[in-house]
mmCIF file with all atom_site columns, C-alpha atoms in Angstrom:
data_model
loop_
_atom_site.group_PDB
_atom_site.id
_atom_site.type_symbol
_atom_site.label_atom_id
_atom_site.label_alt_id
_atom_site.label_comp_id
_atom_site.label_asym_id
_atom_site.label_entity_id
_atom_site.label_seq_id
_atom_site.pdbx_PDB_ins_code
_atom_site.Cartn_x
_atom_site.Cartn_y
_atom_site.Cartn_z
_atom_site.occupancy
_atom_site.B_iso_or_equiv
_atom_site.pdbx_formal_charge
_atom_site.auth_seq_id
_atom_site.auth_comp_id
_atom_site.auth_asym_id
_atom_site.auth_atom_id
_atom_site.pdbx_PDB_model_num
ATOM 1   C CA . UNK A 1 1   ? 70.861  93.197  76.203  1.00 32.00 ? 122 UNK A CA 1
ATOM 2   C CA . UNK A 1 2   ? 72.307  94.013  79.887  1.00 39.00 ? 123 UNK A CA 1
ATOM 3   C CA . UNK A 1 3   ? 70.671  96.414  81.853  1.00 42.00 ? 124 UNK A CA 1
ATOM 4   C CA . UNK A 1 4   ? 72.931  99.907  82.523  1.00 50.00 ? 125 UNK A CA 1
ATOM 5   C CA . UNK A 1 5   ? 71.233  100.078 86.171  1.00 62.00 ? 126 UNK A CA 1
ATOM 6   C CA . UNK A 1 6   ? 73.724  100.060 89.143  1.00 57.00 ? 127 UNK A CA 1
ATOM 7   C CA . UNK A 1 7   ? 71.809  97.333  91.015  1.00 63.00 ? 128 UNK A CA 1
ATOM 8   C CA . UNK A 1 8   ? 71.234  95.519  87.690  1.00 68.00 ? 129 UNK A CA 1
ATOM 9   C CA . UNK A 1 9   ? 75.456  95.751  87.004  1.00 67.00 ? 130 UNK A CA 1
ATOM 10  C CA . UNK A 1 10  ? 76.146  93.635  90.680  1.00 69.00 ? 131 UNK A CA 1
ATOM 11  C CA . UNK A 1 11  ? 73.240  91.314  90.045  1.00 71.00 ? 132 UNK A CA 1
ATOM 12  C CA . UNK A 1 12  ? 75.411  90.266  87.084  1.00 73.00 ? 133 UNK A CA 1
ATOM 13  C CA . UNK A 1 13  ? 78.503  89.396  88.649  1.00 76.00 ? 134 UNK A CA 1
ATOM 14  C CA . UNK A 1 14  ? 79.838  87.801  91.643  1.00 90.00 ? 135 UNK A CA 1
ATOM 15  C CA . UNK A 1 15  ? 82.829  89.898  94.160  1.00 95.00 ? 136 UNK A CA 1
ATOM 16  C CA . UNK A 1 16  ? 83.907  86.085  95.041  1.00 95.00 ? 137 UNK A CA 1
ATOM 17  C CA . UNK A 1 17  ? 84.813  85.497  91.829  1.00 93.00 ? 138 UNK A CA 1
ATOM 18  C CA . UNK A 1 18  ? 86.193  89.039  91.308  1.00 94.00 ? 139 UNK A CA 1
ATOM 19  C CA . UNK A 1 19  ? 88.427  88.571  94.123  1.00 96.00 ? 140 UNK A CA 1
ATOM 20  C CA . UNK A 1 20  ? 89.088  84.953  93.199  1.00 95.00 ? 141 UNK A CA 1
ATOM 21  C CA . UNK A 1 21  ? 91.016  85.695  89.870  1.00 94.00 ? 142 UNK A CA 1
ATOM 22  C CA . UNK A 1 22  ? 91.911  89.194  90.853  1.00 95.00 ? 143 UNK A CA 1
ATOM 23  C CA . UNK A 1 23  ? 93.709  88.042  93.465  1.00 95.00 ? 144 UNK A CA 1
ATOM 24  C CA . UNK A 1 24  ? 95.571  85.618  92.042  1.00 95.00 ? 145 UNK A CA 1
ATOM 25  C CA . UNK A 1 25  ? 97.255  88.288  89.630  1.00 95.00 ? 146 UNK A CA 1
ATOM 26  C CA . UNK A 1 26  ? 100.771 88.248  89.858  1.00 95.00 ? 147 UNK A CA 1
ATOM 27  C CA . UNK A 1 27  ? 101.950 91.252  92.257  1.00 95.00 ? 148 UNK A CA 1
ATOM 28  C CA . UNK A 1 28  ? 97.894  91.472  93.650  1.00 97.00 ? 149 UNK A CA 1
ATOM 29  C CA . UNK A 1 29  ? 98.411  89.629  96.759  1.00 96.00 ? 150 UNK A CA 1
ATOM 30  C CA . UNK A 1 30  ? 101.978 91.173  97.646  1.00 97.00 ? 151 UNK A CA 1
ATOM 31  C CA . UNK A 1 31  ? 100.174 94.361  97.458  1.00 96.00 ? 152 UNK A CA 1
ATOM 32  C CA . UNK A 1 32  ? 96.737  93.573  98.914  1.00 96.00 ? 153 UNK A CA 1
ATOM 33  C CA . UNK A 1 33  ? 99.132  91.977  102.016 1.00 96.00 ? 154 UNK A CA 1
ATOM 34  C CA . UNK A 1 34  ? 101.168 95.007  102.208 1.00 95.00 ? 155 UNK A CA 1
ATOM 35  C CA . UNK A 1 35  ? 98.294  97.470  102.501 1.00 94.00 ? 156 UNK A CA 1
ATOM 36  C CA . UNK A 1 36  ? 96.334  95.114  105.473 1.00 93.00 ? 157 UNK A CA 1
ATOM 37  C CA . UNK A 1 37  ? 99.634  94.679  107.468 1.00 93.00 ? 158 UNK A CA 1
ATOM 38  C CA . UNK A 1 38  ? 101.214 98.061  106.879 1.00 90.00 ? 159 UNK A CA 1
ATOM 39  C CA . UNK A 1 39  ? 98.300  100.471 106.559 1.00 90.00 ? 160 UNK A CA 1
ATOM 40  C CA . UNK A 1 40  ? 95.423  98.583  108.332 1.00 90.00 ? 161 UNK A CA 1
ATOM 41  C CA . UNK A 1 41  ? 93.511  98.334  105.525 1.00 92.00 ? 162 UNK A CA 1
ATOM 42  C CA . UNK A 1 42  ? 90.468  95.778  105.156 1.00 95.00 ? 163 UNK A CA 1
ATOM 43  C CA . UNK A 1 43  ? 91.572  93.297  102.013 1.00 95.00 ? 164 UNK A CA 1
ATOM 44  C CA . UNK A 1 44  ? 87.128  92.365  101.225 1.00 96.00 ? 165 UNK A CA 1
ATOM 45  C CA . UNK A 1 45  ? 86.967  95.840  101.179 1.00 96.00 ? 166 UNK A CA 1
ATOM 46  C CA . UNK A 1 46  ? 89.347  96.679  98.937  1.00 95.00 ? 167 UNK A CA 1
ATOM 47  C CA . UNK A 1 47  ? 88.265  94.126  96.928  1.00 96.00 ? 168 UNK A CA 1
ATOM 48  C CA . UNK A 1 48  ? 84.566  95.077  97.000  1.00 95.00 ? 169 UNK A CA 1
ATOM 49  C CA . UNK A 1 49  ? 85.747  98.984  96.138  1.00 94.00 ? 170 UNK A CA 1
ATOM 50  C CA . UNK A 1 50  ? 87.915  97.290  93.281  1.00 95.00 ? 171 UNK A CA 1
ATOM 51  C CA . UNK A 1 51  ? 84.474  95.034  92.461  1.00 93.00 ? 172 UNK A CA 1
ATOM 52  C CA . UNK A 1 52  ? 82.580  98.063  91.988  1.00 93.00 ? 173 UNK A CA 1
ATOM 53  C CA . UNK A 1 53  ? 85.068  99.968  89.889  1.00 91.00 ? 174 UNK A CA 1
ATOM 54  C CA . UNK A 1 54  ? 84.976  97.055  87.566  1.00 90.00 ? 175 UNK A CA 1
ATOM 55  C CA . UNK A 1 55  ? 81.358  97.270  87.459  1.00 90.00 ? 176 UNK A CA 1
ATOM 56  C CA . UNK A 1 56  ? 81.283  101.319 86.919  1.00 89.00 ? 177 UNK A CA 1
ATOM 57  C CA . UNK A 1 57  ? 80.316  101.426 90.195  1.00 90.00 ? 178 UNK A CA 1
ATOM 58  C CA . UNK A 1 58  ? 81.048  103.472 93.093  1.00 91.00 ? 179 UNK A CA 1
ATOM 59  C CA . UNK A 1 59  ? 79.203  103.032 96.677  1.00 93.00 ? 180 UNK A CA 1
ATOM 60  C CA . UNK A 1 60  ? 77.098  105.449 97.864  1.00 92.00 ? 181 UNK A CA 1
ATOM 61  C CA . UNK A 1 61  ? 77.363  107.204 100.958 1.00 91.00 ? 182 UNK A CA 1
ATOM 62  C CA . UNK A 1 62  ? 74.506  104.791 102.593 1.00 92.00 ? 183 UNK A CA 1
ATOM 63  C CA . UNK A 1 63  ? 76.835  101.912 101.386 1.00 93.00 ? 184 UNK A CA 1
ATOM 64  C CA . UNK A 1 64  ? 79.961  103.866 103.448 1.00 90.00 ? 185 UNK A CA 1
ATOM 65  C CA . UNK A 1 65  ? 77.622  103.708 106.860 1.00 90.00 ? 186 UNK A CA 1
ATOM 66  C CA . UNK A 1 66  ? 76.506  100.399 106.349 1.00 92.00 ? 187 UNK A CA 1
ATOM 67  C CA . UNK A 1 67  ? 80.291  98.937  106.516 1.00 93.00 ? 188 UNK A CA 1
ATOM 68  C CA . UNK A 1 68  ? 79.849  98.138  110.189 1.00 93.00 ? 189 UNK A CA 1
ATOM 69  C CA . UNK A 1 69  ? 78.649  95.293  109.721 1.00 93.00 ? 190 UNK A CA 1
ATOM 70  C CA . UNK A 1 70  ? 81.211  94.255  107.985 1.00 95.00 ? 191 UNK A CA 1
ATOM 71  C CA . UNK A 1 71  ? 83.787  95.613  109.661 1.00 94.00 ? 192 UNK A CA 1
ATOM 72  C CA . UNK A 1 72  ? 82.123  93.926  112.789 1.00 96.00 ? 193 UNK A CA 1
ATOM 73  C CA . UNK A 1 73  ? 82.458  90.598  111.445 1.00 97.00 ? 194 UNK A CA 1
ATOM 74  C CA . UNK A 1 74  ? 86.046  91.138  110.632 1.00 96.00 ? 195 UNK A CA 1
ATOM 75  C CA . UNK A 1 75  ? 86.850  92.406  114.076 1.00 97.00 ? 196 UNK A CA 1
ATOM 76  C CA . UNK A 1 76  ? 85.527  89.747  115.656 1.00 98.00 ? 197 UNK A CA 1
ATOM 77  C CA . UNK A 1 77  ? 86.214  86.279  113.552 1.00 97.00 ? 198 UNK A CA 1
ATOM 78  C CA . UNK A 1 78  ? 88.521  87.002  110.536 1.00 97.00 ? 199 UNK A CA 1
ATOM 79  C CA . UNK A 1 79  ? 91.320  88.962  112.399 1.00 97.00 ? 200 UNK A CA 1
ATOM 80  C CA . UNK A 1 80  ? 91.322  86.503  115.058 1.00 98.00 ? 201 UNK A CA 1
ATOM 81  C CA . UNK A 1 81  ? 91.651  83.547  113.241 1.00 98.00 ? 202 UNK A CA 1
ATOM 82  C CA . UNK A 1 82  ? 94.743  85.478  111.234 1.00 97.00 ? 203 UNK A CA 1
ATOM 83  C CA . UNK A 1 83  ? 95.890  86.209  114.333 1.00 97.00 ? 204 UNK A CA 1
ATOM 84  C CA . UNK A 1 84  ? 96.265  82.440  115.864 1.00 97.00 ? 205 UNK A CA 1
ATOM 85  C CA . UNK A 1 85  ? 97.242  81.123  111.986 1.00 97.00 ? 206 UNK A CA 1
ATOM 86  C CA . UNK A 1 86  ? 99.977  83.634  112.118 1.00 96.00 ? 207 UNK A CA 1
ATOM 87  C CA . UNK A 1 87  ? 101.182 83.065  115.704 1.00 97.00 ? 208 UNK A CA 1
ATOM 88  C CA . UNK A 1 88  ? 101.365 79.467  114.891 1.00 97.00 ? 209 UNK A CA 1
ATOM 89  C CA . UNK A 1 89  ? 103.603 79.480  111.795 1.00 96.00 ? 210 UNK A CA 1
ATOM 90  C CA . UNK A 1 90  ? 106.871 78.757  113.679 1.00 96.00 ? 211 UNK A CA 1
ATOM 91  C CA . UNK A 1 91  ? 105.901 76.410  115.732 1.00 96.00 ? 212 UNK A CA 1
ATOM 92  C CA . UNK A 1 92  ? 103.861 74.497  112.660 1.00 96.00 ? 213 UNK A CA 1
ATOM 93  C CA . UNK A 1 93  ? 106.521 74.439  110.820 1.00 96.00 ? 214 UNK A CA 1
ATOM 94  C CA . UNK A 1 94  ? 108.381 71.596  112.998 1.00 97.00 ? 215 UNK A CA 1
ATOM 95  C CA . UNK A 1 95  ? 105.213 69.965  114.386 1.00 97.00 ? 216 UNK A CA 1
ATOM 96  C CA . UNK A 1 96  ? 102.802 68.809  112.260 1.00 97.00 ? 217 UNK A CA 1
ATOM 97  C CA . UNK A 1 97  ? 99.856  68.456  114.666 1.00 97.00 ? 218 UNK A CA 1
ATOM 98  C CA . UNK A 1 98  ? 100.371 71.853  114.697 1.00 97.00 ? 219 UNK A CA 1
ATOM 99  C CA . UNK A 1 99  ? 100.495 72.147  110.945 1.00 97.00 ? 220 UNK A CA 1
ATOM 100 C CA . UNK A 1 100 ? 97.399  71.044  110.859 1.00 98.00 ? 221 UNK A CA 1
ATOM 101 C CA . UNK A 1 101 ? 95.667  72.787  113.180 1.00 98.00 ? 222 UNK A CA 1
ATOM 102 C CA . UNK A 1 102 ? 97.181  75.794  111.099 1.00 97.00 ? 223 UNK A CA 1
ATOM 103 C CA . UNK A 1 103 ? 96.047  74.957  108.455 1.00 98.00 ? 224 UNK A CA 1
ATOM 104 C CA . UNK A 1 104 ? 92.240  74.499  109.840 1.00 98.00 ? 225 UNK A CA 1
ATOM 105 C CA . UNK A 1 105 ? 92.421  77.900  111.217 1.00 98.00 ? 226 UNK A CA 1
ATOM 106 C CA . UNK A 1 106 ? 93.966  78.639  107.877 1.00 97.00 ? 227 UNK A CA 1
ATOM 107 C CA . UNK A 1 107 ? 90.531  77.353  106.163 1.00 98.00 ? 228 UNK A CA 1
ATOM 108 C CA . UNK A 1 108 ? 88.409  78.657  108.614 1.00 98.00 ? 229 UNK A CA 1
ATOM 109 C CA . UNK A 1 109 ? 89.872  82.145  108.228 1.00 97.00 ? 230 UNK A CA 1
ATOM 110 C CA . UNK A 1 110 ? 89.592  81.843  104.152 1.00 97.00 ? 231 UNK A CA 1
ATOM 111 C CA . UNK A 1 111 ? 85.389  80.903  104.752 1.00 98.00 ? 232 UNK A CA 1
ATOM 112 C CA . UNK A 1 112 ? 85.054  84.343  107.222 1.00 98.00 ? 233 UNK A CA 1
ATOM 113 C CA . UNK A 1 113 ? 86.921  86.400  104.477 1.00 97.00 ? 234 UNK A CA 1
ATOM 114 C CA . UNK A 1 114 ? 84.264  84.735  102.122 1.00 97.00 ? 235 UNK A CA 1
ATOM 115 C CA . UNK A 1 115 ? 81.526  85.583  104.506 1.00 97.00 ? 236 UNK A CA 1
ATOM 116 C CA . UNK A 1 116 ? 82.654  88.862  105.096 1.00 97.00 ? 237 UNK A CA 1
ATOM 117 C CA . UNK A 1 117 ? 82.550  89.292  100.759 1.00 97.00 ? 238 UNK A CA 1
ATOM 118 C CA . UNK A 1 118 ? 79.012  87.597  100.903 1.00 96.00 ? 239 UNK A CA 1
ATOM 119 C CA . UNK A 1 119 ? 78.127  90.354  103.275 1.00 96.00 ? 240 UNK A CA 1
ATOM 120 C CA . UNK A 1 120 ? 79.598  93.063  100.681 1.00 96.00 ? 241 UNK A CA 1
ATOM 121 C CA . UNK A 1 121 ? 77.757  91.600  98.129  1.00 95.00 ? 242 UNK A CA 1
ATOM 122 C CA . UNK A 1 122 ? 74.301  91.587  99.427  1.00 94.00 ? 243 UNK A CA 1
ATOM 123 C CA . UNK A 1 123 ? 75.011  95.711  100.602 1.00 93.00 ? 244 UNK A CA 1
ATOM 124 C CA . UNK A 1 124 ? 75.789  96.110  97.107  1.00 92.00 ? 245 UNK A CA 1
ATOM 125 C CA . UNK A 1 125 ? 72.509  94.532  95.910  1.00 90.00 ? 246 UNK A CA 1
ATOM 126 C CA . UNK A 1 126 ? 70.455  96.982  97.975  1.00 89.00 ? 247 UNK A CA 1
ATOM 127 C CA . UNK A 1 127 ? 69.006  99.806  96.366  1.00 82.00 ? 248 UNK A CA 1
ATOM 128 C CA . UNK A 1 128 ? 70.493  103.067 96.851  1.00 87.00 ? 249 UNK A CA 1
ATOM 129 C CA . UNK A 1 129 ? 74.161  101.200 98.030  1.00 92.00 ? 250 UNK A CA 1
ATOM 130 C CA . UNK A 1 130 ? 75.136  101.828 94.494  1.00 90.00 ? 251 UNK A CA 1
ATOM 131 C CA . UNK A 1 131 ? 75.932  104.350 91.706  1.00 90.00 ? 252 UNK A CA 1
ATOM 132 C CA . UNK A 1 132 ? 77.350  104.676 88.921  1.00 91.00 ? 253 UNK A CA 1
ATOM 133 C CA . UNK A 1 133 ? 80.672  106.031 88.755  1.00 89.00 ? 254 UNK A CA 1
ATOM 134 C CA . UNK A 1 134 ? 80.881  109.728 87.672  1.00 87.00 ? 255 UNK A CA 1
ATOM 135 C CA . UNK A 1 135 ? 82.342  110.316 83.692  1.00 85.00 ? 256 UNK A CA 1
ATOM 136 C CA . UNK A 1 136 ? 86.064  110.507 84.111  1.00 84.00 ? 257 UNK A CA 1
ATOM 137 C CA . UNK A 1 137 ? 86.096  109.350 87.635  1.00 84.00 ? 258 UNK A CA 1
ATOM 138 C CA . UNK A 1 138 ? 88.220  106.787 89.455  1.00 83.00 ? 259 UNK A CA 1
ATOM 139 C CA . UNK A 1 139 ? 87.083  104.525 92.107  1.00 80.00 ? 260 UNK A CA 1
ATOM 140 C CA . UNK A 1 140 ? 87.722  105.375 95.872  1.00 84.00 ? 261 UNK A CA 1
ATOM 141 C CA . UNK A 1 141 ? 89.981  102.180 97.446  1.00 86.00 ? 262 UNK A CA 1
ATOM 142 C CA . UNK A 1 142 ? 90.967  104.047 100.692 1.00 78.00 ? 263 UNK A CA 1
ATOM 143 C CA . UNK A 1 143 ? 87.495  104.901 101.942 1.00 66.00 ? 264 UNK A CA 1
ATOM 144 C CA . UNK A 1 144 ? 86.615  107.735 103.674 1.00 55.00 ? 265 UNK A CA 1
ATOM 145 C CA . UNK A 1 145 ? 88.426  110.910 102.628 1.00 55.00 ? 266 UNK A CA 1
ATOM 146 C CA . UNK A 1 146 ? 89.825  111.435 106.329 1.00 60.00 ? 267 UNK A CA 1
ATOM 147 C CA . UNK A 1 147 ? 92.445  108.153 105.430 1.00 70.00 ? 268 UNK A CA 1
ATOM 148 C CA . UNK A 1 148 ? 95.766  109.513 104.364 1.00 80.00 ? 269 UNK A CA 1
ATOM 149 C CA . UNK A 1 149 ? 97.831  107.049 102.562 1.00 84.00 ? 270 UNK A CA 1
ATOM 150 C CA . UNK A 1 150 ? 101.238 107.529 102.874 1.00 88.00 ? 271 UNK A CA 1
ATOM 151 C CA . UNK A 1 151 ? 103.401 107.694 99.112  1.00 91.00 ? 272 UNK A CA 1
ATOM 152 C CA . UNK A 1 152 ? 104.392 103.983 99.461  1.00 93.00 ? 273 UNK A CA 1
ATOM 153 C CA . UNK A 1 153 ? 100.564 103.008 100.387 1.00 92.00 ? 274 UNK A CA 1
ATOM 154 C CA . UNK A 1 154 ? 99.118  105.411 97.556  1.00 90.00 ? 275 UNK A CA 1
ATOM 155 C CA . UNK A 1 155 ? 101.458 103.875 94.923  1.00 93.00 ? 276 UNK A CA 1
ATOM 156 C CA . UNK A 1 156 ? 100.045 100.553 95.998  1.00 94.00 ? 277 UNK A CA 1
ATOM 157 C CA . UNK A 1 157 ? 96.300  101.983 95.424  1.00 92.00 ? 278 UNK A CA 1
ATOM 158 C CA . UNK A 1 158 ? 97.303  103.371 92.699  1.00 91.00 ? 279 UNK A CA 1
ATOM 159 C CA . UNK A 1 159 ? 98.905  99.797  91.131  1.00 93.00 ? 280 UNK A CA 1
ATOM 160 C CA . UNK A 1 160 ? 96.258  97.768  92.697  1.00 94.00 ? 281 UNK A CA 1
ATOM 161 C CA . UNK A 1 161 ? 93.801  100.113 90.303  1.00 92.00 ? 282 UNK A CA 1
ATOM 162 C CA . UNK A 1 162 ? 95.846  99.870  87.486  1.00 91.00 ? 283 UNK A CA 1
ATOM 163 C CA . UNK A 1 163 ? 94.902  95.999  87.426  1.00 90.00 ? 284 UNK A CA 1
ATOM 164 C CA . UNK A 1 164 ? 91.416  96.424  86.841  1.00 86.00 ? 285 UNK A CA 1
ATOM 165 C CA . UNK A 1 165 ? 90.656  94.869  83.404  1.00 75.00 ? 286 UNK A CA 1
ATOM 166 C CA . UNK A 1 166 ? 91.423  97.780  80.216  1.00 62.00 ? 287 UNK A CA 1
ATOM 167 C CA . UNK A 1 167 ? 88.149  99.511  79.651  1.00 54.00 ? 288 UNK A CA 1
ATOM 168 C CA . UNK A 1 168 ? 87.153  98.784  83.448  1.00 59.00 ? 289 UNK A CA 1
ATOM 169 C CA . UNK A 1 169 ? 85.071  102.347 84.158  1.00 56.00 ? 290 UNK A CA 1
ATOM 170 C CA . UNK A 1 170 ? 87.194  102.022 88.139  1.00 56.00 ? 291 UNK A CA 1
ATOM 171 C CA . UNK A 1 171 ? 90.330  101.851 85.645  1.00 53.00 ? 292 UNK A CA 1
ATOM 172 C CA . UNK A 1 172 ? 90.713  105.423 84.238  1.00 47.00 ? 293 UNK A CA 1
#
């Protein structure tokens, strides 16, 4: 029998393989993309929000403060490394020194986005990070009230939810 505790439900399950197979869901990535490039939006977060949906789960406003760290980390290794992979795609794509290089930073990139979920994880697995998510309730992916989606960013959310696995509690 599987415990019903919040902390219990994320000891249970692992956000890299979450966002392994959820990301690989045709129409996931397009979206996830869109919302970091056009509305600045963290993709391990979203993930981790979309995690804890799955779950029941909803973070708690401790969790909410604690996402310095993480967004820390992001600032200062995955964005950069996405920002060298990306200036170097036209000039990889005719030298292939340069192709590889890419592709390291590439790699390197994909392990700090790994990180960066590790570091989700283990917030998740602290008590009082975590609660369940409220009868009826859907599961936050824009973060603090104060961000305004725009329609086209919303309808994203909104399809990005819509993925979660039927009878997912982060689904209704």
């Amino acid at each position: 029998m599987r415990d019903s505790t919040p902390l219990a439900a994320v000891q249970q399950g692992s956000l890299w393989d979450f966002a392994l197979d959820f990301y690989g869901r045709p129409g996931v990535a397009r979206r996830l993309l869109f919302l970091q490039d056009e509305a600045g939006m963290d993709v391990c977060v979203l993930l981790w929000r979309l995690w804890l949906g799955h779950l029941g789960l909803a973070p708690t406003p401790s969790a909410e403060q604690a996402l310095g760290e993480v967004a820390d980390w992001q600032r200062d290794y995955t964005w950069p490394l996405r920002e060298r992979r990306r200036w170097l795609k036209p000039a990889a794509a005719c030298d292939p020194e340069l192709a590889r290089l890419r592709q390291t930073l590439k790699d390197a990139e994909l392990l700090a986005e790994k990180t960066a979920l590790a570091k989700l994880e283990a917030l998740s697995r602290r008590a009082g990070r975590v609660a369940p998510l409220p009868a009826g309730a859907r599961v936050t992916l824009a973060g603090e009230p104060a961000l305004r989606p725009t329609a086209d960013q919303a309808a994203t959310l909104a399809a990005l939810r819509a993925e979660l696995p039927a009878g997912a509690a982060g689904s209704r």
